[in-house]
Amino acid sequence: MFLVFGVAEIVLGRRLTLVVAYACTLAGTLFARVGVALGPHHALGFPRWVAYVRDTGPSAAVVALAVVVALRCRAWWTAGAVALSMVVEALLLPNLAGLEHLVAISTAALIAVWVEVFGDYWPRVLTGVGAAAAVAAQGRARAVAS
């Protein structure tokens, strides 16, 4: 656990590591709670006894961080191996933890794609806004000096 969090903090930075870990843990937990609320007669529902199963702890966050770090480093085989091993786990040992891991992996993949596509968008926009403000300020200074 500490190794994955440490590597993730080095590769992703502190803020993105916390966002991925928290978002994926929250997605897995919400999936379990919504499944219990839906009940056993729904396709995504769970029986009521699942509400009394203890949470899986940080395992969903660790799996999600491993996938995001692998995708960020372009380690496609490693990301695929982690995802495939979680799918095999969910099929061979059908339990709540395995399903939470799959939801965490799905959320992690969405976050990784989002960061890849839009990751440097807002810093560029804000830099552009700052540059535009600086140019406008220089223009006002010239106008006042004239």
XYZ file of N, CA, C and O in Angstrom:
584
model
N 0.822 -1.178 0.000
C 0.000 0.000 0.000
C 0.877 1.258 0.000
O 0.664 2.160 -0.796
N 1.860 1.304 0.902
C 2.720 2.484 0.988
C 3.546 2.653 -0.284
O 3.791 3.774 -0.726
N 3.957 1.537 -0.864
C 4.752 1.602 -2.088
C 3.937 2.203 -3.231
O 4.418 3.095 -3.942
N 2.704 1.755 -3.396
C 1.864 2.277 -4.480
C 1.552 3.750 -4.256
O 1.635 4.560 -5.180
N 1.222 4.127 -3.022
C 0.952 5.538 -2.741
C 2.209 6.383 -2.952
O 2.127 7.504 -3.469
N 3.369 5.877 -2.573
C 4.616 6.618 -2.761
C 4.953 6.818 -4.221
O 5.305 7.923 -4.648
N 4.857 5.751 -5.000
C 5.132 5.860 -6.432
C 4.113 6.787 -7.094
O 4.460 7.612 -7.944
N 2.850 6.673 -6.681
C 1.814 7.540 -7.254
C 2.088 9.002 -6.937
O 1.913 9.875 -7.797
N 2.538 9.284 -5.735
C 2.829 10.675 -5.380
C 4.005 11.223 -6.186
O 4.007 12.382 -6.581
N 4.974 10.368 -6.469
C 6.115 10.794 -7.285
C 5.677 11.040 -8.729
O 6.038 12.047 -9.337
N 4.886 10.126 -9.282
C 4.505 10.215 -10.690
C 3.386 11.234 -10.920
O 3.451 12.043 -11.846
N 2.357 11.204 -10.069
C 1.173 12.028 -10.290
C 1.194 13.350 -9.537
O 0.482 14.278 -9.907
N 1.954 13.414 -8.469
C 1.906 14.578 -7.600
C 0.941 14.327 -6.456
O 0.076 13.457 -6.523
N 1.087 15.103 -5.417
C 0.289 14.890 -4.204
C -1.203 15.110 -4.463
O -2.042 14.322 -4.052
N -1.549 16.183 -5.150
C -2.958 16.523 -5.344
C -3.691 15.468 -6.173
O -4.756 14.995 -5.790
N -3.135 15.078 -7.317
C -3.801 14.094 -8.164
C -3.848 12.724 -7.499
O -4.825 11.989 -7.667
N -2.821 12.382 -6.727
C -2.850 11.121 -5.985
C -4.030 11.091 -5.025
O -4.769 10.100 -4.959
N -4.217 12.163 -4.291
C -5.346 12.219 -3.353
C -6.683 12.221 -4.083
O -7.639 11.582 -3.642
N -6.772 12.930 -5.193
C -8.023 12.967 -5.959
C -8.372 11.573 -6.469
O -9.514 11.116 -6.331
N -7.409 10.877 -7.050
C -7.667 9.531 -7.576
C -8.046 8.578 -6.450
O -9.032 7.846 -6.551
N -7.281 8.583 -5.381
C -7.550 7.661 -4.272
C -8.924 7.911 -3.676
O -9.707 6.973 -3.454
N -9.253 9.164 -3.442
C -10.538 9.477 -2.809
C -11.699 9.232 -3.765
O -12.717 8.639 -3.384
N -11.573 9.665 -5.007
C -12.668 9.505 -5.971
C -12.960 8.032 -6.238
O -14.133 7.633 -6.314
N -11.928 7.215 -6.361
C -12.146 5.802 -6.658
C -12.690 5.048 -5.451
O -13.537 4.166 -5.599
N -12.236 5.393 -4.264
C -12.799 4.785 -3.064
C -14.255 5.190 -2.902
O -15.123 4.367 -2.590
N -14.543 6.456 -3.136
C -15.910 6.942 -3.038
C -16.806 6.281 -4.084
O -17.942 5.893 -3.781
N -16.315 6.116 -5.306
C -17.118 5.477 -6.357
C -17.443 4.028 -5.985
O -18.580 3.577 -6.160
N -16.463 3.302 -5.463
C -16.708 1.920 -5.052
C -17.711 1.828 -3.915
O -18.612 0.983 -3.920
N -17.566 2.701 -2.941
C -18.485 2.698 -1.800
C -19.889 3.101 -2.232
O -20.876 2.490 -1.802
N -19.998 4.125 -3.076
C -21.313 4.526 -3.571
C -21.966 3.422 -4.397
O -23.174 3.211 -4.316
N -21.163 2.723 -5.179
C -21.687 1.598 -5.951
C -22.296 0.553 -5.026
O -23.395 0.046 -5.286
N -21.606 0.242 -3.947
C -22.127 -0.745 -2.997
C -23.413 -0.246 -2.340
O -24.390 -0.994 -2.212
N -23.442 1.007 -1.924
C -24.628 1.554 -1.252
C -25.823 1.644 -2.194
O -26.945 1.351 -1.812
N -25.577 2.057 -3.441
C -26.663 2.129 -4.415
C -27.169 0.721 -4.732
O -28.376 0.500 -4.864
N -26.262 -0.245 -4.830
C -26.664 -1.625 -5.076
C -27.542 -2.177 -3.974
O -28.519 -2.886 -4.230
N -27.219 -1.849 -2.730
C -28.051 -2.284 -1.606
C -29.399 -1.590 -1.659
O -30.446 -2.206 -1.425
N -29.411 -0.304 -1.989
C -30.672 0.434 -2.056
C -31.564 -0.091 -3.183
O -32.793 -0.104 -3.047
N -30.973 -0.517 -4.300
C -31.761 -1.042 -5.399
C -32.413 -2.381 -5.050
O -33.487 -2.691 -5.541
N -31.730 -3.166 -4.257
C -32.284 -4.447 -3.842
C -31.950 -5.573 -4.797
O -31.441 -5.355 -5.904
N -32.256 -6.792 -4.393
C -31.843 -7.967 -5.165
C -32.626 -8.177 -6.469
O -32.214 -8.959 -7.306
N -33.708 -7.452 -6.677
C -34.513 -7.663 -7.871
C -34.077 -6.788 -9.039
O -34.682 -6.845 -10.101
N -33.057 -5.993 -8.851
C -32.527 -5.131 -9.913
C -31.234 -5.749 -10.442
O -30.528 -6.449 -9.732
N -30.915 -5.456 -11.702
C -29.714 -6.035 -12.321
C -28.439 -5.636 -11.586
O -27.503 -6.423 -11.473
N -28.376 -4.409 -11.075
C -27.200 -3.953 -10.336
C -27.403 -3.996 -8.825
O -26.597 -3.459 -8.075
N -28.466 -4.622 -8.387
C -28.784 -4.637 -6.962
C -28.098 -5.758 -6.205
O -27.636 -6.747 -6.781
N -28.037 -5.576 -4.909
C -27.448 -6.566 -4.003
C -28.482 -6.981 -2.962
O -29.400 -6.220 -2.660
N -28.294 -8.149 -2.374
C -29.160 -8.511 -1.248
C -28.911 -7.599 -0.049
O -27.863 -6.960 0.058
N -29.860 -7.534 0.851
C -29.772 -6.628 1.998
C -28.592 -6.944 2.924
O -28.048 -6.049 3.554
N -28.171 -8.203 3.007
C -27.087 -8.554 3.926
C -25.765 -7.903 3.526
O -24.874 -7.745 4.353
N -25.643 -7.477 2.261
C -24.411 -6.826 1.805
C -24.193 -5.507 2.553
O -23.062 -5.061 2.730
N -25.272 -4.904 3.035
C -25.147 -3.638 3.777
C -24.333 -3.814 5.055
O -23.778 -2.847 5.577
N -24.206 -5.033 5.548
C -23.480 -5.285 6.795
C -22.058 -5.794 6.563
O -21.349 -6.083 7.513
N -21.646 -5.878 5.304
C -20.287 -6.304 4.983
C -19.347 -5.135 5.223
O -19.631 -4.005 4.831
N -18.226 -5.399 5.851
C -17.247 -4.334 6.104
C -16.626 -3.843 4.804
O -16.480 -4.575 3.854
N -16.244 -2.578 4.827
C -15.618 -1.985 3.649
C -14.268 -2.657 3.406
O -13.638 -3.175 4.324
N -13.806 -2.602 2.166
C -12.571 -3.290 1.794
C -11.317 -2.515 2.188
O -10.222 -2.980 1.939
N -11.462 -1.345 2.748
C -10.299 -0.553 3.147
C -9.690 0.162 1.964
O -10.391 0.514 1.014
N -8.384 0.356 1.979
C -7.745 1.146 0.921
C -7.453 0.354 -0.348
O -6.816 0.868 -1.253
N -7.916 -0.883 -0.447
C -7.549 -1.698 -1.610
C -8.057 -1.105 -2.913
O -7.364 -1.174 -3.934
N -9.250 -0.525 -2.924
C -9.762 0.080 -4.148
C -8.894 1.261 -4.569
O -8.607 1.440 -5.759
N -8.451 2.044 -3.616
C -7.578 3.180 -3.929
C -6.231 2.702 -4.459
O -5.680 3.287 -5.404
N -5.700 1.642 -3.876
C -4.400 1.124 -4.310
C -4.486 0.595 -5.737
O -3.623 0.886 -6.578
N -5.533 -0.158 -6.031
C -5.710 -0.687 -7.381
C -5.890 0.465 -8.375
O -5.293 0.467 -9.455
N -6.692 1.443 -8.013
C -6.923 2.586 -8.902
C -5.637 3.369 -9.148
O -5.347 3.760 -10.284
N -4.882 3.617 -8.100
C -3.622 4.346 -8.272
C -2.642 3.563 -9.138
O -1.930 4.158 -9.958
N -2.603 2.258 -8.973
C -1.716 1.439 -9.804
C -2.087 1.573 -11.274
O -1.215 1.718 -12.142
N -3.377 1.583 -11.573
C -3.820 1.716 -12.963
C -3.493 3.107 -13.509
O -2.988 3.238 -14.622
N -3.766 4.155 -12.743
C -3.509 5.515 -13.224
C -2.013 5.745 -13.438
O -1.607 6.333 -14.444
N -1.195 5.264 -12.516
C 0.263 5.424 -12.677
C 0.737 4.663 -13.910
O 1.541 5.176 -14.701
N 0.231 3.452 -14.099
C 0.636 2.675 -15.268
C 0.204 3.362 -16.564
O 0.986 3.429 -17.519
N -1.009 3.895 -16.589
C -1.466 4.587 -17.792
C -0.682 5.875 -18.019
O -0.359 6.224 -19.151
N -0.359 6.580 -16.954
C 0.392 7.833 -17.074
C 1.805 7.592 -17.587
O 2.348 8.393 -18.338
N 2.376 6.455 -17.193
C 3.740 6.114 -17.626
C 3.755 5.318 -18.930
O 4.808 4.846 -19.349
N 2.583 5.172 -19.542
C 2.433 4.427 -20.788
C 2.841 2.963 -20.625
O 3.315 2.324 -21.563
N 2.616 2.413 -19.438
C 2.884 1.001 -19.167
C 1.591 0.226 -19.426
O 0.882 -0.183 -18.509
N 1.271 0.062 -20.708
C -0.015 -0.507 -21.106
C -0.190 -1.927 -20.586
O -1.281 -2.296 -20.147
N 0.863 -2.738 -20.670
C 0.765 -4.128 -20.220
C 0.525 -4.206 -18.719
O -0.236 -5.050 -18.248
N 1.160 -3.341 -17.986
C 0.966 -3.347 -16.535
C -0.453 -2.922 -16.180
O -1.105 -3.561 -15.337
N -0.947 -1.880 -16.802
C -2.327 -1.448 -16.548
C -3.305 -2.553 -16.929
O -4.253 -2.839 -16.184
N -3.078 -3.185 -18.051
C -3.937 -4.290 -18.479
C -3.863 -5.478 -17.539
O -4.879 -6.122 -17.255
N -2.656 -5.772 -17.050
C -2.499 -6.905 -16.124
C -3.220 -6.646 -14.805
O -3.860 -7.555 -14.252
N -3.130 -5.426 -14.301
C -3.838 -5.090 -13.059
C -5.343 -5.203 -13.274
O -6.059 -5.815 -12.470
N -5.843 -4.632 -14.365
C -7.283 -4.686 -14.640
C -7.742 -6.123 -14.865
O -8.776 -6.539 -14.320
N -6.978 -6.888 -15.628
C -7.347 -8.273 -15.892
C -7.343 -9.111 -14.615
O -8.247 -9.930 -14.404
N -6.364 -8.881 -13.759
C -6.326 -9.649 -12.504
C -7.527 -9.317 -11.613
O -8.059 -10.194 -10.932
N -7.995 -8.074 -11.659
C -9.179 -7.716 -10.865
C -10.457 -8.313 -11.463
O -11.358 -8.711 -10.733
N -10.517 -8.399 -12.789
C -11.668 -9.044 -13.433
C -11.688 -10.528 -13.088
O -12.739 -11.087 -12.744
N -10.527 -11.169 -13.164
C -10.440 -12.594 -12.815
C -10.821 -12.797 -11.352
O -11.554 -13.739 -11.018
N -10.357 -11.915 -10.470
C -10.725 -12.006 -9.060
C -12.232 -11.896 -8.879
O -12.838 -12.671 -8.132
N -12.857 -10.957 -9.572
C -14.303 -10.767 -9.441
C -15.077 -11.964 -9.982
O -16.151 -12.291 -9.468
N -14.536 -12.625 -10.999
C -15.218 -13.791 -11.552
C -15.023 -15.037 -10.685
O -15.961 -15.812 -10.489
N -13.800 -15.234 -10.183
C -13.514 -16.438 -9.394
C -14.010 -16.337 -7.954
O -14.431 -17.343 -7.376
N -13.929 -15.164 -7.378
C -14.378 -14.938 -6.003
C -15.431 -13.836 -6.009
O -15.133 -12.691 -5.673
N -16.650 -14.154 -6.417
C -17.661 -13.092 -6.508
C -18.032 -12.558 -5.132
O -18.669 -13.234 -4.334
N -17.554 -11.367 -4.850
C -17.863 -10.710 -3.576
C -17.900 -9.203 -3.806
O -17.618 -8.714 -4.890
N -18.253 -8.497 -2.773
C -18.393 -7.051 -2.874
C -17.048 -6.371 -3.153
O -16.980 -5.422 -3.936
N -15.985 -6.858 -2.559
C -14.667 -6.240 -2.753
C -14.241 -6.289 -4.217
O -13.720 -5.314 -4.762
N -14.463 -7.415 -4.874
C -14.090 -7.532 -6.275
C -14.849 -6.563 -7.157
O -14.287 -5.941 -8.059
N -16.136 -6.398 -6.873
C -16.933 -5.447 -7.650
C -16.515 -4.006 -7.366
O -16.476 -3.177 -8.279
N -16.194 -3.707 -6.116
C -15.702 -2.361 -5.803
C -14.385 -2.087 -6.516
O -14.143 -0.974 -6.957
N -13.542 -3.102 -6.638
C -12.278 -2.923 -7.350
C -12.529 -2.612 -8.820
O -11.841 -1.774 -9.409
N -13.501 -3.288 -9.426
C -13.809 -3.022 -10.836
C -14.359 -1.610 -11.034
O -14.011 -0.931 -12.003
N -15.187 -1.162 -10.104
C -15.696 0.210 -10.186
C -14.543 1.200 -10.001
O -14.469 2.218 -10.697
N -13.639 0.908 -9.087
C -12.487 1.793 -8.864
C -11.599 1.850 -10.106
O -11.112 2.928 -10.476
N -11.401 0.721 -10.769
C -10.590 0.706 -11.989
C -11.270 1.521 -13.083
O -10.615 2.279 -13.809
N -12.580 1.380 -13.196
C -13.316 2.164 -14.208
C -13.197 3.654 -13.933
O -12.951 4.451 -14.846
N -13.347 4.031 -12.688
C -13.216 5.444 -12.313
C -11.791 5.930 -12.556
O -11.579 7.040 -13.058
N -10.815 5.107 -12.222
C -9.411 5.479 -12.436
C -9.113 5.669 -13.915
O -8.403 6.611 -14.297
N -9.651 4.797 -14.753
C -9.423 4.939 -16.197
C -10.046 6.231 -16.716
O -9.440 6.937 -17.528
N -11.233 6.564 -16.231
C -11.867 7.827 -16.633
C -11.039 9.030 -16.196
O -10.863 9.984 -16.954
N -10.524 8.982 -14.970
C -9.687 10.083 -14.479
C -8.408 10.185 -15.300
O -7.978 11.285 -15.671
N -7.792 9.046 -15.613
C -6.548 9.052 -16.392
C -6.788 9.643 -17.781
O -5.985 10.438 -18.271
N -7.896 9.271 -18.407
C -8.209 9.821 -19.731
C -8.497 11.315 -19.623
O -8.035 12.110 -20.444
N -9.256 11.704 -18.615
C -9.581 13.121 -18.419
C -8.306 13.949 -18.248
O -8.155 15.004 -18.865
N -7.393 13.471 -17.413
C -6.144 14.206 -17.164
C -5.295 14.250 -18.431
O -4.673 15.264 -18.733
N -5.304 13.151 -19.191
C -4.524 13.125 -20.424
C -5.072 14.114 -21.452
O -4.320 14.802 -22.126
N -6.388 14.207 -21.541
C -7.003 15.079 -22.548
C -7.038 16.529 -22.078
O -6.689 17.440 -22.816
N -7.479 16.751 -20.830
C -7.698 18.115 -20.345
C -6.715 18.545 -19.271
O -6.876 19.618 -18.708
N -5.723 17.743 -18.975
C -4.842 17.996 -17.839
C -4.140 19.329 -17.850
O -4.067 20.009 -16.839
N -3.641 19.728 -18.994
C -2.939 21.006 -19.031
C -3.789 22.101 -19.658
O -3.296 23.162 -19.987
N -5.079 21.854 -19.808
C -5.959 22.846 -20.415
C -6.126 24.066 -19.523
O -5.897 25.196 -19.950
N -6.530 23.866 -18.273
C -6.791 25.009 -17.389
C -5.539 25.794 -17.043
O -5.588 27.019 -17.016
N -4.403 25.158 -16.808
C -3.203 25.991 -16.615
C -2.880 26.858 -17.834
O -2.476 28.004 -17.687
N -3.111 26.323 -19.043
C -2.876 27.135 -20.246
C -3.861 28.287 -20.324
O -3.495 29.405 -20.676
N -5.125 28.013 -20.006
C -6.141 29.070 -20.051
C -5.814 30.150 -19.038
O -5.853 31.341 -19.342
N -5.480 29.733 -17.826
C -5.194 30.709 -16.782
C -3.923 31.494 -17.090
O -3.833 32.677 -16.796
N -2.951 30.838 -17.704
C -1.751 31.549 -18.121
C -2.105 32.571 -19.194
O -1.618 33.696 -19.184
N -2.975 32.166 -20.104
C -3.416 33.096 -21.144
C -4.168 34.276 -20.568
O -3.989 35.411 -20.999
N -5.006 34.007 -19.559
C -5.732 35.098 -18.906
C -4.756 36.035 -18.213
O -4.867 37.254 -18.299
N -3.761 35.472 -17.545
C -2.748 36.298 -16.883
C -1.949 37.112 -17.881
O -1.668 38.288 -17.657
N -1.616 36.490 -19.005
C -0.866 37.209 -20.035
C -1.715 38.322 -20.636
O -1.230 39.429 -20.878
N -2.997 38.034 -20.863
C -3.887 39.063 -21.411
C -4.047 40.215 -20.429
O -4.071 41.386 -20.832
N -4.132 39.911 -19.150
C -4.259 40.968 -18.142
C -2.986 41.821 -18.112
O -3.055 43.042 -17.969
N -1.831 41.172 -18.261
C -0.573 41.917 -18.255
C -0.479 42.832 -19.473
O -0.050 43.990 -19.366
N -0.896 42.344 -20.637
C -0.865 43.166 -21.848
C -1.822 44.343 -21.706
O -1.508 45.481 -22.069
N -3.003 44.087 -21.142
C -3.982 45.163 -20.936
C -3.440 46.197 -19.955
O -3.609 47.410 -20.147
N -2.756 45.743 -18.910
C -2.197 46.671 -17.944
C -1.106 47.517 -18.584
O -0.995 48.717 -18.312
N -0.290 46.911 -19.439
C 0.744 47.677 -20.133
C 0.115 48.704 -21.073
O 0.589 49.843 -21.177
N -0.984 48.319 -21.726
C -1.677 49.245 -22.620
C -2.249 50.434 -21.836
O -2.169 51.585 -22.268
N -2.822 50.156 -20.651
C -3.355 51.247 -19.806
C -2.230 52.136 -19.326
O -2.362 53.353 -19.278
N -1.085 51.536 -18.980
C 0.045 52.330 -18.519
C 0.554 53.239 -19.633
O 0.913 54.403 -19.385
N 0.608 52.762 -20.844
C 1.035 53.570 -21.977
C 0.047 54.711 -22.230
O 0.431 55.813 -22.566
N -1.237 54.393 -22.117
C -2.270 55.422 -22.353
C -2.190 56.522 -21.311
O -2.345 57.710 -21.638
N -1.927 56.156 -20.075
C -1.812 57.162 -18.999
C -0.538 57.969 -19.202
O -0.542 59.192 -18.999
N 0.545 57.355 -19.640
C 1.801 58.055 -19.819
C 1.744 59.002 -21.019
O 2.473 59.991 -21.071
N 0.890 58.761 -21.983
C 0.815 59.606 -23.184
C 0.195 60.900 -22.931
O -0.401 61.571 -22.464
